[in-house]
Short mmCIF file of C-alpha atoms in Angstrom, two decimals:
data_model
loop_
_atom_site.label_atom_id
_atom_site.label_comp_id
_atom_site.label_asym_id
_atom_site.label_seq_id
_atom_site.Cartn_x
_atom_site.Cartn_y
_atom_site.Cartn_z
CA MET C 27 114.61 141.64 -25.23
CA ASN C 28 118.06 141.31 -23.74
CA LYS C 29 120.62 141.07 -26.53
CA ASN C 30 123.63 140.78 -24.25
CA THR C 31 124.28 137.23 -25.35
CA GLN C 32 127.42 136.94 -23.22
CA ASN C 33 125.11 136.36 -20.25
CA TYR C 34 123.34 133.40 -21.83
CA TRP C 35 124.53 129.90 -21.00
CA PHE C 36 122.63 128.56 -24.02
CA THR C 37 119.33 128.88 -25.89
CA VAL C 38 116.41 126.53 -25.15
CA ILE C 39 114.26 126.04 -28.26
CA ILE C 40 110.67 124.95 -27.68
CA PRO C 41 108.58 124.17 -30.79
CA VAL C 42 104.85 124.45 -30.15
CA LYS C 43 101.61 124.60 -32.06
CA ASP C 44 98.63 124.52 -29.70
CA ASP C 45 99.82 122.38 -26.77
CA ILE C 46 98.52 123.99 -23.58
CA ARG C 47 100.88 121.75 -21.58
CA ILE C 48 103.63 124.23 -22.44
CA LEU C 49 102.40 126.15 -19.39
CA ASN C 50 103.71 123.31 -17.21
CA LEU C 51 107.08 123.57 -18.95
CA ILE C 52 107.23 127.33 -18.39
CA ALA C 53 106.37 126.81 -14.70
CA SER C 54 109.19 124.26 -14.37
CA ILE C 55 111.60 126.70 -16.07
CA ASN C 56 110.69 129.41 -13.56
CA LYS C 57 111.52 127.04 -10.70
CA GLN C 58 115.10 126.66 -11.93
CA PRO C 59 117.43 128.77 -9.73
CA GLU C 60 119.39 130.16 -12.70
CA HIS C 61 116.59 130.40 -15.27
CA LYS C 62 117.34 134.05 -16.11
CA LYS C 63 120.80 133.09 -17.43
CA VAL C 64 119.24 131.22 -20.35
CA GLU C 65 117.53 132.42 -23.54
CA TYR C 66 114.24 130.74 -24.43
CA ILE C 67 112.73 130.62 -27.91
CA LEU C 68 109.06 129.71 -28.29
CA SER C 69 108.77 128.76 -31.94
CA PHE C 70 105.06 128.70 -32.82
CA ASN C 71 104.14 126.85 -35.99
CA GLY C 72 100.57 127.17 -37.21
CA ALA C 73 99.31 128.34 -33.79
CA LYS C 74 96.11 130.35 -33.35
CA GLU C 75 96.44 133.99 -32.32
CA ASN C 76 94.54 133.56 -29.03
CA PHE C 77 96.84 130.70 -28.02
CA VAL C 78 99.95 132.78 -28.74
CA ARG C 79 98.43 135.68 -26.80
CA LEU C 80 97.76 133.43 -23.79
CA ILE C 81 101.35 132.17 -23.69
CA LYS C 82 102.72 135.70 -24.04
CA GLU C 83 100.67 136.74 -21.01
CA LYS C 84 102.12 133.89 -18.97
CA ILE C 85 105.73 134.84 -19.70
CA ASN C 86 105.19 138.58 -19.41
CA GLU C 87 107.34 138.93 -16.26
CA ASN C 88 110.32 137.18 -17.91
CA ILE C 89 109.91 138.46 -21.46
CA GLU C 90 113.44 139.93 -21.53
CA ASN C 91 115.04 136.52 -22.15
CA TYR C 92 112.28 135.05 -24.33
CA GLN C 93 111.99 135.23 -28.09
CA ILE C 94 108.58 134.65 -29.67
CA LEU C 95 108.75 133.31 -33.23
CA ILE C 96 105.56 132.84 -35.23
CA SER C 97 105.31 130.93 -38.49
CA ASP C 98 102.28 129.81 -40.47
CA ASP C 99 104.20 126.72 -41.59
CA SER C 100 103.34 123.54 -39.73
CA GLY C 101 105.98 121.02 -38.79
CA THR C 102 108.13 120.57 -35.72
CA ALA C 103 111.38 120.36 -37.66
CA LYS C 104 110.67 123.70 -39.36
CA ALA C 105 109.92 125.31 -36.00
CA ILE C 106 113.17 123.99 -34.51
CA ASN C 107 115.22 125.10 -37.51
CA LEU C 108 113.76 128.60 -37.27
CA GLY C 109 114.65 128.70 -33.58
CA ILE C 110 118.21 127.61 -34.32
CA ARG C 111 118.64 130.36 -36.91
CA LYS C 112 117.30 133.03 -34.55
CA SER C 113 119.07 131.85 -31.39
CA SER C 114 121.56 134.22 -29.78
CA SER C 115 123.78 131.65 -28.11
CA SER C 116 126.41 129.35 -29.63
CA ARG C 117 124.80 126.41 -27.82
CA ILE C 118 121.23 125.17 -28.08
CA ILE C 119 118.93 122.76 -26.27
CA ILE C 120 115.72 121.35 -27.74
CA ILE C 121 112.78 120.62 -25.43
CA ASP C 122 109.26 119.51 -26.38
CA SER C 123 106.27 121.55 -25.24
CA ASP C 124 104.87 118.58 -23.29
CA CYS C 125 108.01 118.20 -21.15
CA THR C 126 108.95 119.60 -17.75
CA LEU C 127 112.46 120.10 -16.37
CA GLY C 128 113.99 118.10 -13.54
CA ASP C 129 115.76 119.64 -10.56
CA ASP C 130 118.80 121.80 -11.42
CA TYR C 131 118.40 120.87 -15.08
CA LEU C 132 119.87 124.09 -16.45
CA GLU C 133 123.00 123.90 -14.28
CA VAL C 134 123.56 120.24 -15.19
CA MET C 135 123.27 120.92 -18.92
CA LYS C 136 125.53 123.95 -18.65
CA GLU C 137 128.32 121.82 -17.16
CA SER C 138 127.78 119.02 -19.69
CA LEU C 139 127.85 121.36 -22.69
CA GLU C 140 131.05 122.95 -21.43
CA ARG C 141 132.73 119.52 -21.59
CA ASN C 142 130.96 117.96 -24.59
CA GLU C 143 129.84 118.98 -28.07
CA ILE C 144 126.59 116.98 -27.94
CA VAL C 145 124.67 116.03 -24.81
CA ASN C 146 121.75 113.63 -24.76
CA GLY C 147 119.86 113.98 -21.49
CA ARG C 148 117.64 111.48 -19.72
CA VAL C 149 113.95 111.41 -20.62
CA ILE C 150 111.50 109.97 -18.09
CA PHE C 151 108.21 109.20 -19.80
CA LYS C 152 104.98 109.60 -17.86
CA GLY C 153 101.31 108.87 -18.48
CA ASN C 154 98.07 109.98 -16.87
CA ASN C 155 95.80 107.14 -18.00
CA LEU C 156 96.26 103.42 -18.68
CA PHE C 157 97.01 103.87 -22.38
CA SER C 158 99.57 106.64 -21.87
CA LYS C 159 101.21 104.67 -19.05
CA TYR C 160 101.65 101.73 -21.44
CA THR C 161 103.07 104.15 -24.01
CA ALA C 162 105.48 105.52 -21.40
CA ARG C 163 106.75 102.01 -20.58
CA LEU C 164 107.06 101.15 -24.26
CA ARG C 165 109.03 104.31 -25.12
CA THR C 166 111.34 103.79 -22.15
CA ILE C 167 112.17 100.27 -23.34
CA VAL C 168 112.47 101.14 -27.04
CA TYR C 169 114.68 104.17 -26.47
CA GLY C 170 116.79 102.25 -23.98
CA ASN C 171 117.51 99.62 -26.65
CA GLN C 172 118.78 102.17 -29.18
CA ASN C 173 121.87 103.63 -27.56
CA ASN C 174 123.29 104.70 -30.92
CA ILE C 175 120.28 106.91 -31.68
CA PHE C 176 119.21 110.06 -29.86
CA TYR C 177 115.99 112.03 -29.95
CA SER C 178 115.21 115.73 -29.84
CA PRO C 179 113.48 116.11 -26.47
CA ASN C 180 116.36 116.92 -24.13
CA LEU C 181 119.09 117.27 -26.71
CA GLY C 182 121.86 119.85 -26.36
CA MET C 183 124.64 120.72 -28.81
CA HIS C 184 126.96 123.40 -30.08
CA LYS C 185 125.58 125.22 -33.13
CA GLU C 186 128.77 124.60 -35.08
CA ILE C 187 127.57 120.99 -35.49
CA ILE C 188 124.39 122.25 -37.16
CA ASN C 189 126.49 124.49 -39.38
CA GLN C 190 128.55 121.50 -40.48
CA LEU C 191 125.87 118.83 -40.87
CA GLY C 192 122.85 120.90 -41.83
CA GLN C 193 119.56 121.46 -40.06
CA PHE C 194 116.80 119.02 -39.18
CA ASN C 195 115.10 117.34 -42.14
CA THR C 196 111.77 119.05 -42.83
CA LYS C 197 110.64 116.20 -45.11
CA LEU C 198 109.94 114.15 -41.99
CA LYS C 199 106.95 114.85 -39.74
CA TYR C 200 108.45 112.62 -37.05
CA GLY C 201 111.81 110.88 -36.95
CA PHE C 202 113.77 113.95 -38.07
CA ASP C 203 115.76 113.76 -34.82
CA SER C 204 116.87 110.15 -35.31
CA GLU C 205 117.75 110.97 -38.94
CA PHE C 206 119.90 113.85 -37.69
CA SER C 207 121.55 111.54 -35.14
CA SER C 208 122.52 109.22 -37.99
CA ARG C 209 124.37 112.11 -39.64
CA VAL C 210 126.03 113.00 -36.33
CA ILE C 211 127.27 109.46 -35.77
CA LYS C 212 128.43 109.10 -39.38
CA ALA C 213 130.45 112.33 -38.99
CA GLY C 214 132.27 110.80 -36.02
CA TYR C 215 130.92 112.96 -33.21
CA GLN C 216 130.77 111.51 -29.71
CA VAL C 217 127.40 111.89 -28.00
CA TYR C 218 127.56 112.18 -24.22
CA PHE C 219 124.63 110.76 -22.26
CA ASP C 220 124.02 112.64 -19.02
CA PRO C 221 121.57 110.77 -16.73
CA ASN C 222 121.40 113.75 -14.39
CA ALA C 223 119.98 116.08 -17.07
CA VAL C 224 116.39 114.93 -16.59
CA VAL C 225 113.20 116.00 -18.33
CA TYR C 226 109.79 114.46 -17.78
CA HIS C 227 107.88 113.77 -20.98
CA LEU C 228 104.09 113.28 -20.99
CA CYS C 229 102.77 110.69 -23.44
CA HIS C 230 99.62 111.16 -25.50
CA GLU C 231 96.39 109.90 -23.96
CA ASN C 232 94.60 109.57 -27.30
CA LEU C 233 94.99 106.19 -29.03
CA TRP C 234 94.52 107.45 -32.58
CA ARG C 235 96.92 110.36 -32.11
CA GLU C 236 99.57 107.93 -30.90
CA ILE C 237 98.99 105.47 -33.76
CA PHE C 238 99.40 108.39 -36.18
CA ILE C 239 102.77 109.13 -34.57
CA TRP C 240 103.82 105.47 -34.74
CA ILE C 241 103.14 105.40 -38.49
CA HIS C 242 105.26 108.52 -38.98
CA TYR C 243 108.06 106.98 -36.92
CA GLY C 244 108.05 104.23 -39.54
CA LYS C 245 108.21 106.75 -42.38
CA GLY C 246 111.23 108.36 -40.75
CA ARG C 247 112.85 104.95 -40.40
CA ALA C 248 112.25 104.27 -44.10
CA TYR C 249 113.91 107.57 -44.98
CA ARG C 250 116.96 106.56 -42.96
CA TYR C 251 117.06 103.23 -44.79
CA ASN C 252 116.86 104.91 -48.21
CA SER C 253 119.55 107.36 -47.11
CA GLY C 254 121.94 104.53 -46.30
CA CYS C 255 121.84 104.82 -42.50
CA PHE C 256 121.33 101.06 -42.22
CA GLY C 257 124.07 100.36 -44.77
CA ILE C 258 123.63 99.45 -48.41
CA LYS C 259 120.08 98.72 -49.52
CA ASN C 260 119.80 94.95 -49.55
CA LEU C 261 117.54 92.27 -48.08
CA LYS C 262 119.60 91.86 -44.91
CA ASN C 263 119.46 95.54 -44.01
CA LEU C 264 115.80 95.77 -45.04
CA ILE C 265 114.99 93.00 -42.54
CA ASN C 266 117.13 94.78 -39.94
CA MET C 267 115.21 97.98 -40.56
CA LEU C 268 111.86 96.21 -40.10
CA SER C 269 112.95 94.20 -37.07
CA THR C 270 112.43 95.03 -33.41
CA PRO C 271 114.89 95.15 -30.51
CA LYS C 272 114.58 92.54 -27.77
CA ILE C 273 111.81 94.16 -25.81
CA PHE C 274 109.26 91.37 -25.39
CA SER C 275 109.31 89.79 -21.96
CA SER C 276 107.11 87.41 -19.97
CA LYS C 277 107.64 89.74 -16.99
CA GLU C 278 105.72 92.49 -18.75
CA GLY C 279 102.54 90.45 -19.14
CA PHE C 280 100.37 89.51 -22.13
CA VAL C 281 98.52 92.83 -22.49
CA PHE C 282 101.67 94.93 -22.60
CA ASN C 283 103.37 92.59 -25.07
CA LEU C 284 100.25 92.79 -27.27
CA PHE C 285 100.42 96.58 -27.02
CA THR C 286 104.08 96.44 -28.07
CA CYS C 287 103.19 94.26 -31.07
CA SER C 288 100.62 96.86 -32.15
CA TYR C 289 103.32 99.56 -32.02
CA TYR C 290 105.61 97.66 -34.38
CA PHE C 291 102.70 96.69 -36.62
CA PHE C 292 101.71 100.32 -37.22
CA ARG C 293 105.33 101.50 -37.35
CA ASN C 294 106.07 99.01 -40.12
CA ILE C 295 102.93 100.05 -42.00
CA GLY C 296 104.55 103.47 -42.08
CA VAL C 297 107.83 101.95 -43.21
CA LEU C 298 106.28 99.99 -46.07
CA SER C 299 104.06 102.85 -47.25
CA ALA C 300 107.07 105.20 -47.34
CA LEU C 301 109.19 102.67 -49.22
CA LEU C 302 106.40 102.13 -51.73
CA PHE C 303 105.36 105.75 -52.35
CA LYS C 304 108.61 107.56 -51.39
CA LYS C 305 106.55 109.98 -49.27
CA TYR C 306 107.75 110.69 -45.73
CA ASP C 307 105.72 113.61 -44.36
#
Protein backbone atom coordinates (compact mmCIF):
# COMPACT_ATOMS: atom_id res chain seq x y z
CA MET A 1 0.00 0.00 0.00
CA ASN A 2 1.29 3.41 -0.95
CA LYS A 3 1.65 5.53 2.18
CA ASN A 4 2.93 8.61 0.39
CA THR A 5 -0.20 10.56 1.23
CA GLN A 6 1.10 13.74 -0.40
CA ASN A 7 0.12 12.20 -3.74
CA TYR A 8 -3.50 11.65 -2.76
CA TRP A 9 -6.07 14.26 -3.72
CA PHE A 10 -8.50 12.77 -1.19
CA THR A 11 -9.80 9.46 0.15
CA VAL A 12 -12.97 7.86 -1.27
CA ILE A 13 -14.74 5.79 1.40
CA ILE A 14 -17.05 3.04 0.15
CA PRO A 15 -19.06 1.15 2.80
CA VAL A 16 -20.18 -2.27 1.60
CA LYS A 17 -21.61 -5.47 2.98
CA ASP A 18 -22.49 -7.89 0.18
CA ASP A 19 -23.51 -5.62 -2.72
CA ILE A 20 -22.08 -7.12 -5.91
CA ARG A 21 -22.87 -3.85 -7.71
CA ILE A 22 -19.67 -2.47 -6.19
CA LEU A 23 -17.94 -4.06 -9.19
CA ASN A 24 -19.67 -1.47 -11.41
CA LEU A 25 -18.37 1.29 -9.13
CA ILE A 26 -14.82 -0.07 -9.29
CA ALA A 27 -15.06 -0.24 -13.10
CA SER A 28 -16.21 3.39 -13.23
CA ILE A 29 -13.31 4.39 -10.94
CA ASN A 30 -10.83 2.72 -13.28
CA LYS A 31 -12.21 4.75 -16.19
CA GLN A 32 -11.33 8.02 -14.45
CA PRO A 33 -8.16 9.49 -16.04
CA GLU A 34 -6.58 10.37 -12.67
CA HIS A 35 -7.87 7.47 -10.56
CA LYS A 36 -4.40 6.56 -9.26
CA LYS A 37 -4.11 9.94 -7.51
CA VAL A 38 -6.86 8.99 -5.07
CA GLU A 39 -6.94 6.62 -2.10
CA TYR A 40 -9.90 4.23 -1.91
CA ILE A 41 -11.13 2.55 1.26
CA LEU A 42 -13.47 -0.43 0.96
CA SER A 43 -15.00 -0.70 4.41
CA PHE A 44 -16.65 -4.12 4.67
CA ASN A 45 -19.19 -4.53 7.46
CA GLY A 46 -20.48 -8.02 8.12
CA ALA A 47 -19.39 -9.28 4.67
CA LYS A 48 -18.77 -12.96 3.93
CA GLU A 49 -15.18 -14.05 3.32
CA ASN A 50 -15.82 -15.24 -0.25
CA PHE A 51 -17.35 -11.87 -1.16
CA VAL A 52 -14.35 -9.99 0.25
CA ARG A 53 -12.02 -12.36 -1.62
CA LEU A 54 -13.86 -11.72 -4.90
CA ILE A 55 -13.58 -7.94 -4.55
CA LYS A 56 -9.88 -8.19 -3.64
CA GLU A 57 -9.28 -10.16 -6.84
CA LYS A 58 -10.99 -7.45 -8.89
CA ILE A 59 -8.81 -4.66 -7.51
CA ASN A 60 -5.59 -6.65 -7.52
CA GLU A 61 -3.94 -4.52 -10.23
CA ASN A 62 -4.61 -1.27 -8.32
CA ILE A 63 -4.16 -2.55 -4.77
CA GLU A 64 -1.44 0.04 -3.99
CA ASN A 65 -3.99 2.82 -3.46
CA TYR A 66 -6.75 0.69 -1.90
CA GLN A 67 -7.28 -0.04 1.76
CA ILE A 68 -9.39 -3.05 2.72
CA LEU A 69 -11.09 -2.72 6.12
CA ILE A 70 -13.08 -5.63 7.52
CA SER A 71 -15.40 -5.41 10.50
CA ASP A 72 -17.93 -7.90 11.86
CA ASP A 73 -20.14 -5.01 12.96
CA SER A 74 -23.07 -4.29 10.69
CA GLY A 75 -24.17 -0.75 9.94
CA THR A 76 -23.26 1.70 7.22
CA ALA A 77 -22.47 4.53 9.62
CA LYS A 78 -19.98 2.33 11.51
CA ALA A 79 -18.30 1.34 8.24
CA ILE A 80 -17.99 4.98 7.16
CA ASN A 81 -16.63 6.07 10.54
CA LEU A 82 -14.00 3.33 10.42
CA GLY A 83 -12.99 4.48 6.95
CA ILE A 84 -12.68 8.07 8.13
CA ARG A 85 -10.42 7.05 11.02
CA LYS A 86 -8.17 4.99 8.75
CA SER A 87 -8.06 7.42 5.81
CA SER A 88 -4.68 8.86 4.86
CA SER A 89 -5.88 12.11 3.31
CA SER A 90 -7.15 15.27 5.00
CA ARG A 91 -10.18 15.22 2.68
CA ILE A 92 -12.75 12.47 2.24
CA ILE A 93 -15.56 11.58 -0.13
CA ILE A 94 -18.33 9.09 0.66
CA ILE A 95 -19.79 6.97 -2.15
CA ASP A 96 -22.33 4.15 -1.88
CA SER A 97 -21.49 0.72 -3.28
CA ASP A 98 -24.43 0.89 -5.71
CA CYS A 99 -23.21 4.11 -7.34
CA THR A 100 -21.05 4.74 -10.41
CA LEU A 101 -19.00 7.86 -11.15
CA GLY A 102 -19.78 10.37 -13.88
CA ASP A 103 -17.22 11.65 -16.37
CA ASP A 104 -14.20 13.42 -14.83
CA TYR A 105 -15.76 13.06 -11.40
CA LEU A 106 -12.47 12.92 -9.50
CA GLU A 107 -11.08 16.06 -11.16
CA VAL A 108 -14.32 17.97 -10.53
CA MET A 109 -14.39 17.03 -6.84
CA LYS A 110 -10.71 17.86 -6.45
CA GLU A 111 -11.31 21.42 -7.68
CA SER A 112 -14.44 21.82 -5.56
CA LEU A 113 -12.76 20.60 -2.36
CA GLU A 114 -9.86 22.97 -2.94
CA ARG A 115 -12.34 25.89 -2.85
CA ASN A 116 -14.91 24.62 -0.34
CA GLU A 117 -14.96 22.81 3.01
CA ILE A 118 -18.03 20.71 2.17
CA VAL A 119 -19.17 19.70 -1.31
CA ASN A 120 -22.49 18.05 -2.05
CA GLY A 121 -22.41 16.54 -5.54
CA ARG A 122 -25.28 15.75 -7.87
CA VAL A 123 -26.94 12.34 -7.59
CA ILE A 124 -28.82 10.99 -10.60
CA PHE A 125 -31.08 8.14 -9.51
CA LYS A 126 -31.69 5.25 -11.90
CA GLY A 127 -33.90 2.17 -11.94
CA ASN A 128 -33.92 -1.05 -13.93
CA ASN A 129 -37.56 -2.05 -13.46
CA LEU A 130 -40.86 -0.18 -13.08
CA PHE A 131 -40.72 -0.07 -9.29
CA SER A 132 -37.12 1.16 -9.11
CA LYS A 133 -37.83 3.75 -11.81
CA TYR A 134 -40.69 5.10 -9.68
CA THR A 135 -38.33 5.12 -6.70
CA ALA A 136 -35.73 7.02 -8.74
CA ARG A 137 -38.29 9.69 -9.69
CA LEU A 138 -39.51 9.95 -6.11
CA ARG A 139 -36.00 10.34 -4.64
CA THR A 140 -35.11 12.96 -7.23
CA ILE A 141 -38.16 15.03 -6.29
CA VAL A 142 -37.82 14.55 -2.51
CA TYR A 143 -34.11 15.36 -2.42
CA GLY A 144 -34.64 18.32 -4.73
CA ASN A 145 -37.15 19.78 -2.24
CA GLN A 146 -34.72 19.61 0.69
CA ASN A 147 -31.93 21.97 -0.26
CA ASN A 148 -30.92 22.47 3.37
CA ILE A 149 -30.22 18.75 3.85
CA PHE A 150 -27.51 16.67 2.20
CA TYR A 151 -27.01 12.94 1.97
CA SER A 152 -23.94 10.72 2.10
CA PRO A 153 -23.76 9.36 -1.45
CA ASN A 154 -21.54 11.88 -3.21
CA LEU A 155 -20.54 13.94 -0.21
CA GLY A 156 -17.05 15.41 0.14
CA MET A 157 -15.55 17.31 3.07
CA HIS A 158 -12.40 18.17 4.95
CA LYS A 159 -11.77 15.85 7.90
CA GLU A 160 -11.36 18.79 10.26
CA ILE A 161 -15.17 19.15 10.13
CA ILE A 162 -15.54 15.57 11.38
CA ASN A 163 -13.03 16.32 14.12
CA GLN A 164 -15.09 19.30 15.24
CA LEU A 165 -18.63 17.93 14.93
CA GLY A 166 -18.09 14.25 15.59
CA GLN A 167 -18.61 11.22 13.39
CA PHE A 168 -21.77 9.82 11.85
CA ASN A 169 -24.42 8.67 14.31
CA THR A 170 -24.29 4.87 14.64
CA LYS A 171 -27.67 4.78 16.42
CA LEU A 172 -29.32 5.32 13.04
CA LYS A 173 -29.53 2.56 10.42
CA TYR A 174 -30.54 5.12 7.80
CA GLY A 175 -30.77 8.90 8.07
CA PHE A 176 -27.39 9.28 9.78
CA ASP A 177 -26.28 11.51 6.89
CA SER A 178 -29.19 13.95 7.19
CA GLU A 179 -28.66 14.02 10.97
CA PHE A 180 -25.01 14.92 10.37
CA SER A 181 -26.06 17.63 7.90
CA SER A 182 -28.21 19.16 10.63
CA ARG A 183 -25.12 19.47 12.83
CA VAL A 184 -23.15 20.96 9.93
CA ILE A 185 -25.78 23.59 9.23
CA LYS A 186 -26.20 24.41 12.93
CA ALA A 187 -22.42 24.95 13.18
CA GLY A 188 -22.64 27.54 10.40
CA TYR A 189 -20.78 25.73 7.64
CA GLN A 190 -21.61 26.56 4.03
CA VAL A 191 -22.33 23.53 1.85
CA TYR A 192 -21.42 23.96 -1.81
CA PHE A 193 -23.56 22.10 -4.34
CA ASP A 194 -21.61 21.11 -7.44
CA PRO A 195 -23.91 19.91 -10.25
CA ASN A 196 -20.92 18.78 -12.29
CA ALA A 197 -19.79 16.25 -9.66
CA VAL A 198 -22.17 13.52 -10.81
CA VAL A 199 -22.72 10.01 -9.51
CA TYR A 200 -25.38 7.61 -10.74
CA HIS A 201 -27.25 5.83 -7.96
CA LEU A 202 -29.19 2.60 -8.61
CA CYS A 203 -32.43 2.22 -6.66
CA HIS A 204 -33.56 -1.05 -5.10
CA GLU A 205 -35.75 -3.29 -7.25
CA ASN A 206 -37.26 -5.13 -4.28
CA LEU A 207 -40.44 -3.56 -2.85
CA TRP A 208 -40.03 -4.88 0.69
CA ARG A 209 -36.38 -3.86 0.90
CA GLU A 210 -37.34 -0.32 -0.11
CA ILE A 211 -40.24 -0.14 2.36
CA PHE A 212 -37.80 -1.23 5.09
CA ILE A 213 -35.56 1.68 4.12
CA TRP A 214 -38.49 4.12 4.09
CA ILE A 215 -39.39 3.14 7.67
CA HIS A 216 -35.81 3.72 8.79
CA TYR A 217 -35.78 7.11 7.06
CA GLY A 218 -38.68 7.96 9.37
CA LYS A 219 -36.77 6.76 12.42
CA GLY A 220 -33.87 9.00 11.46
CA ARG A 221 -36.26 11.91 11.04
CA ALA A 222 -37.69 11.26 14.51
CA TYR A 223 -34.18 11.30 15.97
CA ARG A 224 -33.58 14.70 14.37
CA TYR A 225 -36.84 15.97 15.86
CA ASN A 226 -35.92 14.73 19.35
CA SER A 227 -32.47 16.27 18.93
CA GLY A 228 -33.97 19.69 18.25
CA CYS A 229 -33.16 19.88 14.52
CA PHE A 230 -36.73 20.99 13.80
CA GLY A 231 -36.67 23.49 16.67
CA ILE A 232 -38.23 23.09 20.09
CA LYS A 233 -40.46 20.06 20.55
CA ASN A 234 -43.99 21.36 20.16
CA LEU A 235 -47.09 20.57 18.10
CA LYS A 236 -46.16 22.93 15.28
CA ASN A 237 -42.74 21.39 14.73
CA LEU A 238 -44.14 17.88 15.18
CA ILE A 239 -46.58 18.55 12.33
CA ASN A 240 -43.72 20.03 10.28
CA MET A 241 -41.67 16.90 10.89
CA LEU A 242 -44.53 14.65 9.74
CA SER A 243 -45.46 16.79 6.74
CA THR A 244 -44.35 16.36 3.14
CA PRO A 245 -42.81 18.84 0.69
CA LYS A 246 -44.89 19.93 -2.30
CA ILE A 247 -44.21 16.95 -4.51
CA PHE A 248 -47.68 15.85 -5.60
CA SER A 249 -48.57 16.90 -9.12
CA SER A 250 -51.28 16.11 -11.65
CA LYS A 251 -48.50 15.94 -14.26
CA GLU A 252 -47.04 12.88 -12.57
CA GLY A 253 -50.21 10.80 -12.90
CA PHE A 254 -52.37 8.91 -10.40
CA VAL A 255 -50.14 5.83 -10.01
CA PHE A 256 -47.01 7.80 -9.20
CA ASN A 257 -48.85 10.04 -6.73
CA LEU A 258 -50.23 6.91 -5.05
CA PHE A 259 -46.69 5.52 -4.90
CA THR A 260 -45.54 8.78 -3.29
CA CYS A 261 -48.32 8.56 -0.70
CA SER A 262 -47.15 5.05 0.20
CA TYR A 263 -43.62 6.39 0.77
CA TYR A 264 -44.80 9.00 3.27
CA PHE A 265 -47.17 6.53 4.91
CA PHE A 266 -44.36 4.07 5.70
CA ARG A 267 -41.89 6.84 6.52
CA ASN A 268 -44.28 8.25 9.11
CA ILE A 269 -44.87 4.78 10.56
CA GLY A 270 -41.14 4.83 11.22
CA VAL A 271 -41.39 8.31 12.71
CA LEU A 272 -44.22 7.41 15.09
CA SER A 273 -42.68 4.10 16.17
CA ALA A 274 -39.39 5.84 16.97
CA LEU A 275 -41.13 8.61 18.90
CA LEU A 276 -43.11 6.03 20.87
CA PHE A 277 -40.34 3.54 21.67
CA LYS A 278 -37.27 5.83 21.42
CA LYS A 279 -35.56 3.20 19.24
CA TYR A 280 -33.90 4.37 16.03
CA ASP A 281 -31.84 1.47 14.65
